[in-house]
Structures are given as structure tokens and as C-alpha cells.
Short mmCIF file of C-alpha atoms in Angstrom, two decimals:
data_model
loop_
_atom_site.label_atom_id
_atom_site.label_comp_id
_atom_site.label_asym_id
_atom_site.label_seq_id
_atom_site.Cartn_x
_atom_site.Cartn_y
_atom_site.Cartn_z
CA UNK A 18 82.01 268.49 9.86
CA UNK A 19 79.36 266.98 8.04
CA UNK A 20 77.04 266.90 11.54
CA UNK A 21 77.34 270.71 11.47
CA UNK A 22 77.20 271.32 7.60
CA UNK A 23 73.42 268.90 8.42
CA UNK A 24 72.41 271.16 11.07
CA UNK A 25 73.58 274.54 9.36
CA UNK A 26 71.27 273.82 6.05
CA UNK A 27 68.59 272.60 8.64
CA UNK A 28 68.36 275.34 10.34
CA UNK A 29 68.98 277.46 6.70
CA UNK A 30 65.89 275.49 5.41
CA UNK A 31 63.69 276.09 8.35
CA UNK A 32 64.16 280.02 8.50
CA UNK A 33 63.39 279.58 4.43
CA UNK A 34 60.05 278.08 5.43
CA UNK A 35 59.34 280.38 8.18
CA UNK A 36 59.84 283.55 5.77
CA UNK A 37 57.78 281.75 2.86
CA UNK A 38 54.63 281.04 5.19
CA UNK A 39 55.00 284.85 6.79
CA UNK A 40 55.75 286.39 2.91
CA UNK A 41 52.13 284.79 2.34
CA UNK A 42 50.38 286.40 5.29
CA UNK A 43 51.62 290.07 3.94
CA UNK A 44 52.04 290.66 7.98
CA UNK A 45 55.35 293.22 7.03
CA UNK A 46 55.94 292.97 10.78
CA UNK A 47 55.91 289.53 11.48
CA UNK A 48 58.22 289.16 9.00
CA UNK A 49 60.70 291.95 10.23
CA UNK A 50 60.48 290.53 13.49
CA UNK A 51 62.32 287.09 11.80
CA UNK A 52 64.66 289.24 9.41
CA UNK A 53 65.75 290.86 13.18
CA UNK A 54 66.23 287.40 14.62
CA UNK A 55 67.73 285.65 11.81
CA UNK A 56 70.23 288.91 11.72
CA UNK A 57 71.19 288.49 15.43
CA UNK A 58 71.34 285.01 15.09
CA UNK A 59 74.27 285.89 12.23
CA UNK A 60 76.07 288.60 14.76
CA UNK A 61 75.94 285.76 17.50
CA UNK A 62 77.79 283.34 15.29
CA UNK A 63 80.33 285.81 14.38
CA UNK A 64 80.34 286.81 17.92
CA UNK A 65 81.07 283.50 18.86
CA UNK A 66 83.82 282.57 15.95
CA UNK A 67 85.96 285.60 17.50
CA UNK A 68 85.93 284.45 21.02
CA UNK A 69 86.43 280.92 19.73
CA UNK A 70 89.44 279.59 22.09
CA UNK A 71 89.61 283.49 24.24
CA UNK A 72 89.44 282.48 27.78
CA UNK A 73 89.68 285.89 28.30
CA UNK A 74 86.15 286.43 27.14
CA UNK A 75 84.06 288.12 29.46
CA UNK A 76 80.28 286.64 31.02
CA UNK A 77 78.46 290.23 29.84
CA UNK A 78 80.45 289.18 26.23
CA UNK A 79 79.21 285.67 26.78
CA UNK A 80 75.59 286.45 27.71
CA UNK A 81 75.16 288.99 24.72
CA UNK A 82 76.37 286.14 22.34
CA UNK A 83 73.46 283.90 24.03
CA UNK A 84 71.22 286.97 23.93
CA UNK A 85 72.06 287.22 19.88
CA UNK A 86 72.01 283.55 19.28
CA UNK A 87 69.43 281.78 21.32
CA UNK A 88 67.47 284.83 22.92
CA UNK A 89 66.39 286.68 19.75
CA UNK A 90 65.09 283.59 18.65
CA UNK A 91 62.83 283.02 21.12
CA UNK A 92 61.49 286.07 21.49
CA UNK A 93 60.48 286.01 17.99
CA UNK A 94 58.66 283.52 18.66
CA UNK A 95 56.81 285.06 21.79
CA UNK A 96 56.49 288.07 19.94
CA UNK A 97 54.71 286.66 16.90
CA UNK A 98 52.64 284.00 19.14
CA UNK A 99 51.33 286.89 21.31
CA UNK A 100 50.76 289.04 18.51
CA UNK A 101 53.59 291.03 19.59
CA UNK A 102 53.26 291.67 23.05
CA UNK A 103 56.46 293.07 24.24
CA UNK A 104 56.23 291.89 27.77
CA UNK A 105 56.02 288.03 26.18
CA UNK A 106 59.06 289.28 24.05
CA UNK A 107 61.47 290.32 26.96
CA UNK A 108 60.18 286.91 28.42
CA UNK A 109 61.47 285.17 25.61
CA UNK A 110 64.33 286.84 25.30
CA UNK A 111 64.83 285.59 29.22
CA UNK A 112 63.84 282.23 28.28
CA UNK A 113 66.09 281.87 25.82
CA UNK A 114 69.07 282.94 27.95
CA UNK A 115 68.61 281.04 30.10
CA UNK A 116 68.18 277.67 27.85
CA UNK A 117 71.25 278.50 26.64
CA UNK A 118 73.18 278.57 29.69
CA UNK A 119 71.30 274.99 30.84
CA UNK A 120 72.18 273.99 27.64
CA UNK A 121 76.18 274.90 28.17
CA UNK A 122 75.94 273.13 31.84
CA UNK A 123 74.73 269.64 30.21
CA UNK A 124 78.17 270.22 27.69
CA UNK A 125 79.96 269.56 30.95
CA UNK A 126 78.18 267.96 33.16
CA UNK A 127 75.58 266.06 31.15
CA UNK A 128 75.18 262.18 30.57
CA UNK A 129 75.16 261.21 26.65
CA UNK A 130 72.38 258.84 27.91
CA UNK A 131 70.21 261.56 28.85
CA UNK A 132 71.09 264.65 26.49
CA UNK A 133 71.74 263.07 23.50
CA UNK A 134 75.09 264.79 23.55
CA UNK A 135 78.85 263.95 24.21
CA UNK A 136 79.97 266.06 26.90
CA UNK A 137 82.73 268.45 26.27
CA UNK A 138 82.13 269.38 22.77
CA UNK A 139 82.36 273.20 23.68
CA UNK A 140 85.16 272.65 25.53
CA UNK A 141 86.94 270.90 22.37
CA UNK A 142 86.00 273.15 20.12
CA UNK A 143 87.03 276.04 22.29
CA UNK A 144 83.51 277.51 22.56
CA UNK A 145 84.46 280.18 25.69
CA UNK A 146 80.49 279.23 27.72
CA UNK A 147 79.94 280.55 31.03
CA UNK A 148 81.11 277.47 33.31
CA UNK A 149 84.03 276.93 31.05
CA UNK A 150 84.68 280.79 31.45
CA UNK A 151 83.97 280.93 35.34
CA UNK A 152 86.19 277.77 35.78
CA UNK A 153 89.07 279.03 33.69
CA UNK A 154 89.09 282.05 36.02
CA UNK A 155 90.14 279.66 38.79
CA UNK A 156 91.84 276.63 36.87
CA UNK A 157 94.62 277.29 35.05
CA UNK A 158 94.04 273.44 33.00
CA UNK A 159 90.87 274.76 32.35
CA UNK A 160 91.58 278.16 31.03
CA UNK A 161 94.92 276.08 29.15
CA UNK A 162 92.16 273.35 27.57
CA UNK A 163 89.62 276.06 26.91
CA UNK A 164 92.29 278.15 24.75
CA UNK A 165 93.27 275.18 22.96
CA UNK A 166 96.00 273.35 25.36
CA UNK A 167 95.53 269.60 25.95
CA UNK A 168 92.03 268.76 27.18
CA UNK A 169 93.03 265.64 29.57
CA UNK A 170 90.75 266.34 32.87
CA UNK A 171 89.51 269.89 32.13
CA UNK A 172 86.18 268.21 32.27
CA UNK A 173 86.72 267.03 35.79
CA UNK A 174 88.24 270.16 36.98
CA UNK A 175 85.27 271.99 35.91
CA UNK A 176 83.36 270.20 37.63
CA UNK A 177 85.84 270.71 40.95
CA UNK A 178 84.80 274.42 40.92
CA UNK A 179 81.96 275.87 41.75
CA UNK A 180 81.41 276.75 38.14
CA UNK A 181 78.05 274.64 36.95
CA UNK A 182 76.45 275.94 40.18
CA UNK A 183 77.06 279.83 39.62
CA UNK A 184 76.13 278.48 36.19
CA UNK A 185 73.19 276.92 37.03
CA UNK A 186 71.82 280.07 39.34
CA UNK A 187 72.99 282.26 36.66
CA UNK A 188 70.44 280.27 34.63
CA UNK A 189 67.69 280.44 37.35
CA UNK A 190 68.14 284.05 38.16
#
């Protein structure tokens, strides 16, 4: 608890500092652009609390959430790098997407050694992400562990399907 309560006030602080150094540039839509992000980032968390152990939720449900949380973000930042160029903005917005779903892949099939990360967290904290969601549809330990039922091999039998690869083109695509 105390991991996320660091990162949550991290990431609180940062957007603080971000809206201070725009405030001082009186750029009204640079500033807007954040308040947008910084909203969507807020629906994507709430998004993501409600399908919070819902193998039932649904990829376009998933990829919104990753549009809200990770996309807007990104674009923001194209859009206020590029001086708000909307073609750089829709890239982001792709970029960001797409990062997310790489990011969800390494959850289940990454190394600690290389991602810094213990594999499975999503899984055990019954984050629905797309090759937990695309396995469950297949898997009934999977869709079990993924709605909160024991977690013993769900990890392996994700990586049985063809999940991370649909994943992983998902991501490319």
C-alpha cells in the first residue's frame, strides 16, 4: 500500500509542477490541454476500479481505459511539444496505447531482472489487461484467477495461449 500511496503523491506532485510552470507561461491552452489529461487520467482510474476483478470486461472497454489513462497523457505531451499539432497528438495518443499494452505483456511475461517489476501484479490485483482478458476467454483458471479465484499457474496458462502474441500485435498494429 505504501508503494502505491509513493507513486500516487508522485505522480500528484508532478502534475502540481507541470500546472505551476504552464500557470507562469499564461499559455490558457497549454494548460487546458493538462487539465484534459489529468481529467482522463481520473476517468481511467475509475474506469479501471469498476472493471477491477470483471473478466467479463471487454478489449474496446480495455483499450478506452488505456486510451484515458496512458494515451491522453502522451498526447499532451506531443501536443504541447509540437505546439499543438494535432497529427503529433493522435500519434501520441497511439503511442501511448500502445506502451500500455507492452507494458501489460511484461506483467506476464516479463523477467523482474529486466523490468524492474514482479510479474503478475495485474493479475493479483485483478487488473482485467488485454492478455489476461484474451486468455480468460479461453482458460477458465485464468478467467477464475483474474476474477479473484486462486492464482496458482494462471501465469503459466497465460502464457499457454496465444494471448501475449495477439497482445503483442495488438500493440504493434
Amino acid at each position: 500500500i505504501d508503494a502505491v500511496a509513493d507513486r500516487d503523491f508522485a505522480l500528484d506532485y508532478l502534475y502540481a509542477c507541470a500546472f505551476s510552470v504552464l500557470a507562469r507561461t499564461g499559455d490558457e491552452h497549454a494548460v487546458a490541454t493538462l487539465a484534459d489529461a489529468a481529467l482522463c487520467l481520473a476517468r481511467g482510474e475509475a474506469m479501471q476500479r469498476l472493471q477491477t476483478r470483471e473478466p467479463d470486461t471487454t478489449i474496446d472497454a480495455y483499450l478506452e481505459r488505456c486510451a484515458l489513462k496512458t494515451g491522453k497523457l502522451i498526447e499532451a505531451a506531443c501536443l504541447l511539444g509540437s505546439g499543438g499539432d494535432p497529427r503529433l497528438g493522435a500519434y501520441g495518443m497511439n503511442i501511448g496505447i500502445a506502451f500500455q499494452i507492452a507494458d501489460d505483456i511484461l506483467d506476464c511475461a516479463g523477467q523482474t531482472q529486466e523490468t524492474g517489476k514482479i510479474p503478475g501484479t495485474d493479475l493479483r490485483e485483478g487488473t482485467p489487461t488485454m492478455p489476461l482478458l484474451l486468455a480468460a476467454q479461453t482458460d477458465p483458471v485464468v478467467r477464475s484467477a483474474l476474477g479473484g479465484g486462486p492464482l496458482d499457474g494462471a501465469l503459466v496458462r497465460v502464457a499457454a495461449t496465444d494471448a501475449i502474441a495477439r497482445s503483442r500485435q495488438a500493440a504493434l498494429d
